mmCIF file of C-alpha atoms in Angstrom:
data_model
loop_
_atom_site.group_PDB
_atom_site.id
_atom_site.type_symbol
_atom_site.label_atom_id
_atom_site.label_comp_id
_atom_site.label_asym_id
_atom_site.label_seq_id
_atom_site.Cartn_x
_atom_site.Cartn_y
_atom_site.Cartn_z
ATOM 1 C CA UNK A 28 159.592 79.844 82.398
ATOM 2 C CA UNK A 29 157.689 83.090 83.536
ATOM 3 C CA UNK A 30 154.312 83.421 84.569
ATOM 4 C CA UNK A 31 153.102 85.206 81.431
ATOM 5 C CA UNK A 32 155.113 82.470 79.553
ATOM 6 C CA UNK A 33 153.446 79.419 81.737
ATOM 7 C CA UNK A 34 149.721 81.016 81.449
ATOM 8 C CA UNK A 35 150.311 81.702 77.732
ATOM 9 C CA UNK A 36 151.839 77.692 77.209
ATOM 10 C CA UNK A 37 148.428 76.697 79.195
ATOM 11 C CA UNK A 38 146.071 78.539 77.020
ATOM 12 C CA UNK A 39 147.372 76.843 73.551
ATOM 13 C CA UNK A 40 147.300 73.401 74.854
ATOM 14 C CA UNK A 41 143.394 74.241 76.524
ATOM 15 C CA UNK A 42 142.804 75.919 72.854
ATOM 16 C CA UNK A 43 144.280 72.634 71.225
ATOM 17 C CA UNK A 44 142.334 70.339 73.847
ATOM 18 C CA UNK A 45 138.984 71.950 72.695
ATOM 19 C CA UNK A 46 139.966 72.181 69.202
ATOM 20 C CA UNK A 47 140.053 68.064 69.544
ATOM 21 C CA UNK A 48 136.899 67.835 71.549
ATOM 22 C CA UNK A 49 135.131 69.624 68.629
ATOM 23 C CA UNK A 50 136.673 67.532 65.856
ATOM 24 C CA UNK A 51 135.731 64.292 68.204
ATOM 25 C CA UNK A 52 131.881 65.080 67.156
ATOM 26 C CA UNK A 53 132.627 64.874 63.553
ATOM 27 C CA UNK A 54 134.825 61.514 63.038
ATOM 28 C CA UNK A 55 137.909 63.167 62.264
ATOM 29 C CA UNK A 56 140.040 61.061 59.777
ATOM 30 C CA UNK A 57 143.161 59.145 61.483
ATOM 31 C CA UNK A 58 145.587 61.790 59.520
ATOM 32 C CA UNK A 59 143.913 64.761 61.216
ATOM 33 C CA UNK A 60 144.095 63.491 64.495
ATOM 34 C CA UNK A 61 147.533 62.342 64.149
ATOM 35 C CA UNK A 62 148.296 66.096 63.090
ATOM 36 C CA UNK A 63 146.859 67.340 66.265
ATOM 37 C CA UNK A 64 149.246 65.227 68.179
ATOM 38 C CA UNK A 65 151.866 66.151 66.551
ATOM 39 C CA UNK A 66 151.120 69.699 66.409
ATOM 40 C CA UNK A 67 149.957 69.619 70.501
ATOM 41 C CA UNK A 68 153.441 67.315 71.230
ATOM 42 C CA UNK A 69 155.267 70.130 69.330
ATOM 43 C CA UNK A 70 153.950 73.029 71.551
ATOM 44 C CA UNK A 71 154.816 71.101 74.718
ATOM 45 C CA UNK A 72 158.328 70.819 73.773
ATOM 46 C CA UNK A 73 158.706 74.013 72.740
ATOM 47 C CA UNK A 74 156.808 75.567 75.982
ATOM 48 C CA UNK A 75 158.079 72.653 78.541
ATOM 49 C CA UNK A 76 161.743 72.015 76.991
ATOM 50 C CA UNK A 77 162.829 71.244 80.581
ATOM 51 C CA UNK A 78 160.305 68.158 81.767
ATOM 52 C CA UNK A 79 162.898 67.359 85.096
ATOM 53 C CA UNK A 80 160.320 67.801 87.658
ATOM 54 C CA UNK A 81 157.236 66.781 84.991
ATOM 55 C CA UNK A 82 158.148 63.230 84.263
ATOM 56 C CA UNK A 83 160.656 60.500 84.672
ATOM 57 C CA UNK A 84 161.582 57.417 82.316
ATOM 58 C CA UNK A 85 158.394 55.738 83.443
ATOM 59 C CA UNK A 86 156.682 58.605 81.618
ATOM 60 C CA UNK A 87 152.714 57.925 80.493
ATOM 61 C CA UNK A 88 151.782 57.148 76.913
ATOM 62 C CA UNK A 89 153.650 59.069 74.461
ATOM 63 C CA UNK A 90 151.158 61.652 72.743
ATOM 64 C CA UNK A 91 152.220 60.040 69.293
ATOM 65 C CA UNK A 92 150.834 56.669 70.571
ATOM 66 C CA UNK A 93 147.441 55.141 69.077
ATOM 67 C CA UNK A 94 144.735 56.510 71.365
ATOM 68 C CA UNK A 95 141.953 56.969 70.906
ATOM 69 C CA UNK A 96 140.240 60.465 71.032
ATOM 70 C CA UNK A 97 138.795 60.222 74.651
ATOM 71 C CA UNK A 98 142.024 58.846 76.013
ATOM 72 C CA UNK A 99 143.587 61.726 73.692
ATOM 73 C CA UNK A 100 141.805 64.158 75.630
ATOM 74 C CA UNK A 101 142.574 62.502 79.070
ATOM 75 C CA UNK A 102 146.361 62.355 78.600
ATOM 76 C CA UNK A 103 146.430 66.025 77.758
ATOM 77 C CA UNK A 104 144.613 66.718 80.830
ATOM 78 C CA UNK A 105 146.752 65.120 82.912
ATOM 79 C CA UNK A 106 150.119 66.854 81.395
ATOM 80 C CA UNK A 107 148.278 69.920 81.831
ATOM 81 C CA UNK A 108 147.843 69.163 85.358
ATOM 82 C CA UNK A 109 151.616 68.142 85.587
ATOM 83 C CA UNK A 110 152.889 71.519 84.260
ATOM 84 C CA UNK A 111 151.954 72.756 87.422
ATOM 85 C CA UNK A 112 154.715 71.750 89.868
ATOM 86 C CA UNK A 113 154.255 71.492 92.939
ATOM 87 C CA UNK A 114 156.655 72.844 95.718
ATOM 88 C CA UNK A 115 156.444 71.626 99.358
ATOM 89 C CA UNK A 116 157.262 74.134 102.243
ATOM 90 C CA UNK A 117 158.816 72.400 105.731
ATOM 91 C CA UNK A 118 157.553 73.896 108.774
ATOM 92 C CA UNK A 119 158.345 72.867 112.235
ATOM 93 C CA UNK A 120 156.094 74.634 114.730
ATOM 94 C CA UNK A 121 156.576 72.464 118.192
ATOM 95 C CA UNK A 122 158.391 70.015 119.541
ATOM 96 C CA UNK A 123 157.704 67.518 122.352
ATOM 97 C CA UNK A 124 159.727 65.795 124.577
ATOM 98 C CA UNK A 125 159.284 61.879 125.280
ATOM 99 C CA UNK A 126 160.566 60.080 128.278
ATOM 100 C CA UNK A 127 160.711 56.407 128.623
ATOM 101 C CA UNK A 128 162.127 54.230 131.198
ATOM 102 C CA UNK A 129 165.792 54.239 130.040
ATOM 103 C CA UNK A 130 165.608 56.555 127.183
ATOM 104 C CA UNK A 131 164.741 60.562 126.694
ATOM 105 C CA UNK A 132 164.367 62.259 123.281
ATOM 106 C CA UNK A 133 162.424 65.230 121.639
ATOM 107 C CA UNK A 134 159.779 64.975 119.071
ATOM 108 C CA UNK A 135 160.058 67.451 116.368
ATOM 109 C CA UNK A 136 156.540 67.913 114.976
ATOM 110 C CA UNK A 137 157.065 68.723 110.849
ATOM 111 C CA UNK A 138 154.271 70.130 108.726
ATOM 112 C CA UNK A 139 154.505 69.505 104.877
ATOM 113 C CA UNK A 140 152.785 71.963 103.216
ATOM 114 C CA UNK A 141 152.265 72.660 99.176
ATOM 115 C CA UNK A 142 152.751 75.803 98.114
ATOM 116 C CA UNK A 143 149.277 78.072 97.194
ATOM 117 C CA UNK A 144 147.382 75.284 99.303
ATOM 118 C CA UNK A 145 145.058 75.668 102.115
ATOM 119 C CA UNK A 146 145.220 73.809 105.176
ATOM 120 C CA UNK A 147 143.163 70.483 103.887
ATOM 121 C CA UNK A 148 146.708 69.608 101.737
ATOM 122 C CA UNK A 149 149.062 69.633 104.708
ATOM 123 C CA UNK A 150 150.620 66.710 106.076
ATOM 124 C CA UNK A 151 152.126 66.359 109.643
ATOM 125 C CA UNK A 152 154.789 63.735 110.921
ATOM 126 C CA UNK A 153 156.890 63.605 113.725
ATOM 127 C CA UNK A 154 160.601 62.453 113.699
ATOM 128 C CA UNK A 155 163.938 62.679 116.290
ATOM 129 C CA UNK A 156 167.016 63.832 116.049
ATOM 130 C CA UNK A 157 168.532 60.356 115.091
ATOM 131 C CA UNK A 158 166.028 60.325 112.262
ATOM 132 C CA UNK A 159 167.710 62.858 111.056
ATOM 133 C CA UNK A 160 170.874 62.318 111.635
ATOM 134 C CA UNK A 161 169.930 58.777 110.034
ATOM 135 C CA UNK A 162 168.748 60.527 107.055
ATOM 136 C CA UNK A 163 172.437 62.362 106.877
ATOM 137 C CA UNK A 164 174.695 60.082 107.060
ATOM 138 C CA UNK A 165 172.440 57.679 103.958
ATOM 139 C CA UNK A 166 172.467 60.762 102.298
ATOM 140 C CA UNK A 167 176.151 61.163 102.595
ATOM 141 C CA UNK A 168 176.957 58.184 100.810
ATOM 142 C CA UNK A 169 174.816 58.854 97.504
ATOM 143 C CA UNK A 170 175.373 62.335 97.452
ATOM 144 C CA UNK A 171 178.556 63.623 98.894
ATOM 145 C CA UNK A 172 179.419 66.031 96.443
ATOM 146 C CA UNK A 173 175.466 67.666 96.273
ATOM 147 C CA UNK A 174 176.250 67.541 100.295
ATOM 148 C CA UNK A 175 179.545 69.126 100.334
ATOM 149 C CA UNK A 176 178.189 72.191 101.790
ATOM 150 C CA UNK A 177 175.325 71.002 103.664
ATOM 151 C CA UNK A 178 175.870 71.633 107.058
ATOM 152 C CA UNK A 179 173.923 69.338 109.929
ATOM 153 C CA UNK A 180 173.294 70.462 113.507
ATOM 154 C CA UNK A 181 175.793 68.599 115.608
ATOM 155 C CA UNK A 182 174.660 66.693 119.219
ATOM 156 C CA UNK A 183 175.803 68.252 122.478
ATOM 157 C CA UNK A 184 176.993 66.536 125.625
ATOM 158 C CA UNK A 185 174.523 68.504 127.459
ATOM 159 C CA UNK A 186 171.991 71.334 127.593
ATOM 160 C CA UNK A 187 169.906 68.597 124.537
ATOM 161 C CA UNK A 188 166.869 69.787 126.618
ATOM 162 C CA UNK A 189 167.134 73.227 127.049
ATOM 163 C CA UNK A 190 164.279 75.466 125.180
ATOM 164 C CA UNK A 191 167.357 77.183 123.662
ATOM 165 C CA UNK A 192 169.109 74.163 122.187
ATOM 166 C CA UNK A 193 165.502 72.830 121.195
ATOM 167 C CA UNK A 194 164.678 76.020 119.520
ATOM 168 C CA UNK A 195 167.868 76.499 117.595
ATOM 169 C CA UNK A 196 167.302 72.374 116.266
ATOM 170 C CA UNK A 197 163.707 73.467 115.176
ATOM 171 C CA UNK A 198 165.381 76.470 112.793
ATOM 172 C CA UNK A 199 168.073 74.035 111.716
ATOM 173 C CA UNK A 200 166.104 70.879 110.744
ATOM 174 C CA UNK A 201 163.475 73.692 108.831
ATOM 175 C CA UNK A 202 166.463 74.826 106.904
ATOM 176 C CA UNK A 203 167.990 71.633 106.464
ATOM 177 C CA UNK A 204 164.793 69.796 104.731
ATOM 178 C CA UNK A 205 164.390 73.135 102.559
ATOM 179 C CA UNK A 206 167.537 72.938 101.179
ATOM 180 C CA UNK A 207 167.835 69.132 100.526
ATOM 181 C CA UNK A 208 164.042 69.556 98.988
ATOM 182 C CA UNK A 209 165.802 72.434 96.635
ATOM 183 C CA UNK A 210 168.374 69.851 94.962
ATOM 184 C CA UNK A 211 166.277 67.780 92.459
ATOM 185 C CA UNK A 212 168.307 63.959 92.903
ATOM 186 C CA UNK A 213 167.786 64.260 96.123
ATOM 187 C CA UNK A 214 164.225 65.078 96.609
ATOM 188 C CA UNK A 215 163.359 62.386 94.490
ATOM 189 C CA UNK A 216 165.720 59.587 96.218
ATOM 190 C CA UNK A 217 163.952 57.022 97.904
ATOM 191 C CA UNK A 218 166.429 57.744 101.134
ATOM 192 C CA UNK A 219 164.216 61.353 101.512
ATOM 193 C CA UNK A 220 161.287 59.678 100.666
ATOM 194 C CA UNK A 221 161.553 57.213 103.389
ATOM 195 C CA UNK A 222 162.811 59.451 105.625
ATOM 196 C CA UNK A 223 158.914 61.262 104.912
ATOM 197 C CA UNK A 224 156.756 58.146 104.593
ATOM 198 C CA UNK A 225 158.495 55.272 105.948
ATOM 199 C CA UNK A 226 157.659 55.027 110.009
ATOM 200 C CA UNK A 227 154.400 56.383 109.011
ATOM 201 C CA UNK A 228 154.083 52.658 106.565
ATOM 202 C CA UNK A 229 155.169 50.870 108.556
ATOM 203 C CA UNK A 230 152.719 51.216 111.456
ATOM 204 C CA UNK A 231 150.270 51.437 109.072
ATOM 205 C CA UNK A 232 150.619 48.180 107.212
ATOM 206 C CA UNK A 233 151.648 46.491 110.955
ATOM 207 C CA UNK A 234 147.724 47.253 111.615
ATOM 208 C CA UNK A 235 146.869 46.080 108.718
ATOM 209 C CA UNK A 236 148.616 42.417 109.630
ATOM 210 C CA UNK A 237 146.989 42.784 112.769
ATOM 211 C CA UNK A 238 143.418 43.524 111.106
ATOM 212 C CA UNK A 239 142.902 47.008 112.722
ATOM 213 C CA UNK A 240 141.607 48.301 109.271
ATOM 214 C CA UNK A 241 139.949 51.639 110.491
ATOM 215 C CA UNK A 242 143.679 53.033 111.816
ATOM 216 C CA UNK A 243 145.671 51.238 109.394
ATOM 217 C CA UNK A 244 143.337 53.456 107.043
ATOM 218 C CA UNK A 245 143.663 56.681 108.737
ATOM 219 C CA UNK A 246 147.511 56.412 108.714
ATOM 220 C CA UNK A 247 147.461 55.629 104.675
ATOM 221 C CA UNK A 248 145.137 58.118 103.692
ATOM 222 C CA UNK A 249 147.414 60.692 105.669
ATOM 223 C CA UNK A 250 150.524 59.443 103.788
ATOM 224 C CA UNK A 251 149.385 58.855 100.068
ATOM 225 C CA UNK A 252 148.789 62.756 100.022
ATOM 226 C CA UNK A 253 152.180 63.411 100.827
ATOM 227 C CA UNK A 254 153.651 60.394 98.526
ATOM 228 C CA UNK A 255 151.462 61.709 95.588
ATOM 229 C CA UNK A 256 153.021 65.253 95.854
ATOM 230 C CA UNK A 257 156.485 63.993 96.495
ATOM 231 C CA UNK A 258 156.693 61.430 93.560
ATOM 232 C CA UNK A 259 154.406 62.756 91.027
ATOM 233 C CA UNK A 260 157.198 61.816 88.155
ATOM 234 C CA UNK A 261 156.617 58.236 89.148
ATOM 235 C CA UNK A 262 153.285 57.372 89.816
ATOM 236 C CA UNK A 263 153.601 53.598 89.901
ATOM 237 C CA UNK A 264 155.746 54.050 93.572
ATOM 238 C CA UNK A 265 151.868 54.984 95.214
ATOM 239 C CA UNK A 266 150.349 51.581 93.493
ATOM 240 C CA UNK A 267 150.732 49.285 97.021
ATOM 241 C CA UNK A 268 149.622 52.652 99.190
ATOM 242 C CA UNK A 269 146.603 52.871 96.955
ATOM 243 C CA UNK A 270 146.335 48.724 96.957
ATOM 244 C CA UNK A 271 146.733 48.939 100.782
ATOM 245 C CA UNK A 272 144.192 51.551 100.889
ATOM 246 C CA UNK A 273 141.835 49.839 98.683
ATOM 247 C CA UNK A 274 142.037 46.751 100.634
ATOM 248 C CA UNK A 275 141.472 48.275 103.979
ATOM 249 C CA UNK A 276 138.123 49.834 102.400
ATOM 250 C CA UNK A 277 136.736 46.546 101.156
ATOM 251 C CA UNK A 278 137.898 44.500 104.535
ATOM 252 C CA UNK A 279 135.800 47.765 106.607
ATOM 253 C CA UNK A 280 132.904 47.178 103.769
ATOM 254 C CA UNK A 281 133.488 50.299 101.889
ATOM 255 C CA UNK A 282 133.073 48.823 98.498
ATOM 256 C CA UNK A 283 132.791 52.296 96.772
ATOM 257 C CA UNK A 284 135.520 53.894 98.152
ATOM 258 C CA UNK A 285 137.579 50.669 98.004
ATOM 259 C CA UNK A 286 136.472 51.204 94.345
ATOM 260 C CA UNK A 287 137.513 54.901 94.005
ATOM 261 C CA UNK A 288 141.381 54.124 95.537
ATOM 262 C CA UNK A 289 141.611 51.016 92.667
ATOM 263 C CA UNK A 290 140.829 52.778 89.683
ATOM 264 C CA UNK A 291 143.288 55.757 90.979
ATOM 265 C CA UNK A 292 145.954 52.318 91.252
ATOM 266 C CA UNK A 293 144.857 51.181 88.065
ATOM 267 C CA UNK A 294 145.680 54.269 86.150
ATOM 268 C CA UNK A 295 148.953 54.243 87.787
ATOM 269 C CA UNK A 296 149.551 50.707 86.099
ATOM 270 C CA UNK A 297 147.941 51.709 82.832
ATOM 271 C CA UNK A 298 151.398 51.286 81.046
ATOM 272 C CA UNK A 299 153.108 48.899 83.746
ATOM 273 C CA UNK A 300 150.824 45.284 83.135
ATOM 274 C CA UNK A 301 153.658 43.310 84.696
ATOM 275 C CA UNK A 302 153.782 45.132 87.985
ATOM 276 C CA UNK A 303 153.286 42.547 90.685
ATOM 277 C CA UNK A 304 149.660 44.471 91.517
ATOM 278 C CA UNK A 305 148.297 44.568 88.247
ATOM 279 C CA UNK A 306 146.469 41.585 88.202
ATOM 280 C CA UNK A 307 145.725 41.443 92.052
ATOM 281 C CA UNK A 308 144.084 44.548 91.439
ATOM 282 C CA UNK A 309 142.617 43.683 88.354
ATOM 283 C CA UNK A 310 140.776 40.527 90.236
ATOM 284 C CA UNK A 311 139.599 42.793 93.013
ATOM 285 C CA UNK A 312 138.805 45.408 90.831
ATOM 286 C CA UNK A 313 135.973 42.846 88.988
ATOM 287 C CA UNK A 314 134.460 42.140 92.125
ATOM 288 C CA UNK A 315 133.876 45.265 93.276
ATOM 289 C CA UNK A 316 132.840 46.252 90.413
ATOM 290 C CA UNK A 317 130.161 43.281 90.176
ATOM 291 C CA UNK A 318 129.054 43.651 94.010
ATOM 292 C CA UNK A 319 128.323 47.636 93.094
ATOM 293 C CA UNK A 320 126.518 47.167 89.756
ATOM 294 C CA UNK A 321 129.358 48.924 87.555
ATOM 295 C CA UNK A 322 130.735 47.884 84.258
ATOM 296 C CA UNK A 323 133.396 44.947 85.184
ATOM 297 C CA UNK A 324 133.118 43.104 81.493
ATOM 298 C CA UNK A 325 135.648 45.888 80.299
ATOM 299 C CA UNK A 326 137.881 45.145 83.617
ATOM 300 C CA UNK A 327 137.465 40.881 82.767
ATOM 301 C CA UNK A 328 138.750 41.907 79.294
ATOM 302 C CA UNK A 329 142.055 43.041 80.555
ATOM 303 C CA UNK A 330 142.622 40.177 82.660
ATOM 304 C CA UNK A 331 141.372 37.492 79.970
ATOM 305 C CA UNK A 332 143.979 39.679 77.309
ATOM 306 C CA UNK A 333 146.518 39.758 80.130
ATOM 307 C CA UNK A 334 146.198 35.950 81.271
ATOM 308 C CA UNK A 335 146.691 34.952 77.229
ATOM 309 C CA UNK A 336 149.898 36.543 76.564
ATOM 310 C CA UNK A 337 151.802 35.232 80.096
ATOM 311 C CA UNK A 338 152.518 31.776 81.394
ATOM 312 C CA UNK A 339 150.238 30.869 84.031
ATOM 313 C CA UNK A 340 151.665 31.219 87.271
ATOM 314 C CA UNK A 341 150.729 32.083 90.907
ATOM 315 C CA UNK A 342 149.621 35.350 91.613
ATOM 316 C CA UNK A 343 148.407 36.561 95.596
ATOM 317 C CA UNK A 344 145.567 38.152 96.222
ATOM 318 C CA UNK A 345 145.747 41.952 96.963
ATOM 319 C CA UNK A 346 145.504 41.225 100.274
ATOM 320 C CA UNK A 347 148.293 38.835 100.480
ATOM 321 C CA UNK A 348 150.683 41.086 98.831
ATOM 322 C CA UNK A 349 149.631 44.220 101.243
ATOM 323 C CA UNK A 350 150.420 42.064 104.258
ATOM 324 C CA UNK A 351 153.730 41.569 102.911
ATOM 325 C CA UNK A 352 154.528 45.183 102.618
ATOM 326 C CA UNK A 353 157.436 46.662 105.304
ATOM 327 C CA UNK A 354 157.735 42.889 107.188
ATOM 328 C CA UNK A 355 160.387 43.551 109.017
#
């Protein structure tokens, strides 16, 4: 789709939005608002026909659904908020070189950045050469046809630590991450998405185990920016970096901002009431909710209508569930 095309699709679904916000003051009957759906659903398929990088099978509520007007309004924010895709740009600006007892390798410093973004949405990790290579050879055995022509930058016997050699790796590995973000299977297998987040996790949640919440913290708050812009077709994947989050914030006695991170899980679960963290969060949710004086009947609800149509059975607190993440 063109710009003029894309600007033109985003104008009738804001005129469609408002033209719903100005029958919500007037009751509308259920038959007019089910026309508006209809008619709003209609214009996104014909303006969005291809919803690849939009959506996956985990999709939120279909417009069609029963909502209500509010929620209504809400969803159609949010797709209107998804039409805009977001590209990532790899940039690898330094490396440095670490020397341990027995071993000697170079750093390769890589900046994520979103297209159109300032520097406040970058995010910056460091990985080796045998993370890469690592991330090759898994690659290779899910996608060796889409990496038929992908070339990787061979080791040498010598010369690894020449500014030359290090230079020429530094173009390569750019080139190599643009091109595997470029094919759409791949950017969204969990084998790239590791390869971005994983070490990163990992020492996060191994502070969290060993209750150093304020740099367990730090470490998650730097990755769920990258995970939100790298799986925004499956928004459920963030729910334990937003649980882990929301638990650090509560265990540091940041009850609003633990508050903040749980709603953002709890909208990822919104269709998904069976997810291991739904009720977890749902629990925690209440008693943050009750310790800062916000609505937590509406929260008790859910879990009361949630608790009546399972089995009972044993469910771990949030915290007991973030501990578990990335044991090794």
């Amino acid at each position: 789709m063109d710009q003029d095309s894309h600007c033109t699709a985003e104008r009738e679904l804001l005129e469609a939005v408002s033209r719903i916000t100005t029958f919500s003051t007037t009751s509308p009957s259920d038959e007019e608002q089910n026309q508006l759906k209809a008619e709003i659903s209609c214009q996104v398929r014909k303006e969005n026909p291809e919803k690849d990088d939009l959506q996956d099978s985990n999709a939120p509520l279909s417009p069609n659904s029963s909502m209500t007007t509010k929620e209504l309004q809400e969803y159609w924010r949010n797709e209107k908020r998804q039409c805009r895709q977001v590209k990532l740009l790899f940039e690898i600006p330094s490396t440095r070189i670490v020397e341990h007892r027995l071993s000697k390798y170079v750093m390769y410093k890589i900046i994520v950045l979103q297209t159109g973004s300032f520097d406040s949405n970058k995010s910056v990790i460091e990985r080796r050469y045998s993370d890469f290579e690592k991330l090759h050879r898994n690659l290779l055995e899910e996608f060796s046809e889409e990496m038929e022509d992908v070339t990787f930058p061979k080791k040498t016997l010598t010369g690894n630590f020449t500014e030359e050699v290090i230079n020429e790796r530094k173009l390569a590995f750019k080139d190599y991450l643009r091109l595997l973000y470029s094919m759409k299977y791949i950017r969204r297998s969990k084998k790239f998405i590791d390869f971005l987040t994983r070490l990163e996790l990992q020492e996060a949640y191994g502070c969290l185990r060993g209750g150093d919440y304020t740099k367990a913290l730090e470490i998650l708050l730097e990755v769920i920016g990258l995970q939100e812009r790298l799986m925004r077709g499956n928004p459920v994947s963030i729910v334990p970096t937003l649980c882990a989050i929301v638990v650090c914030h509560k265990d540091l006695e940041n009850p609003a901002s633990a508050f903040e991170y749980g709603e953002k899980a709890l909208s990822c679960l919104r269709m998904h009431t069976s997810h291991r963290y739904y009720i977890p969060l749902l629990e925690t949710m209440i008693t943050l909710a009750y310790e800062l004086g916000k609505d937590f009947l509406s929260l008790q609800e859910k879990l009361e209508e949630w608790k009546a149509k399972k089995d009972p059975i044993r469910v771990f607190t949030l915290k007991e569930l973030a501990v578990r993440e990335y044991v090794q």
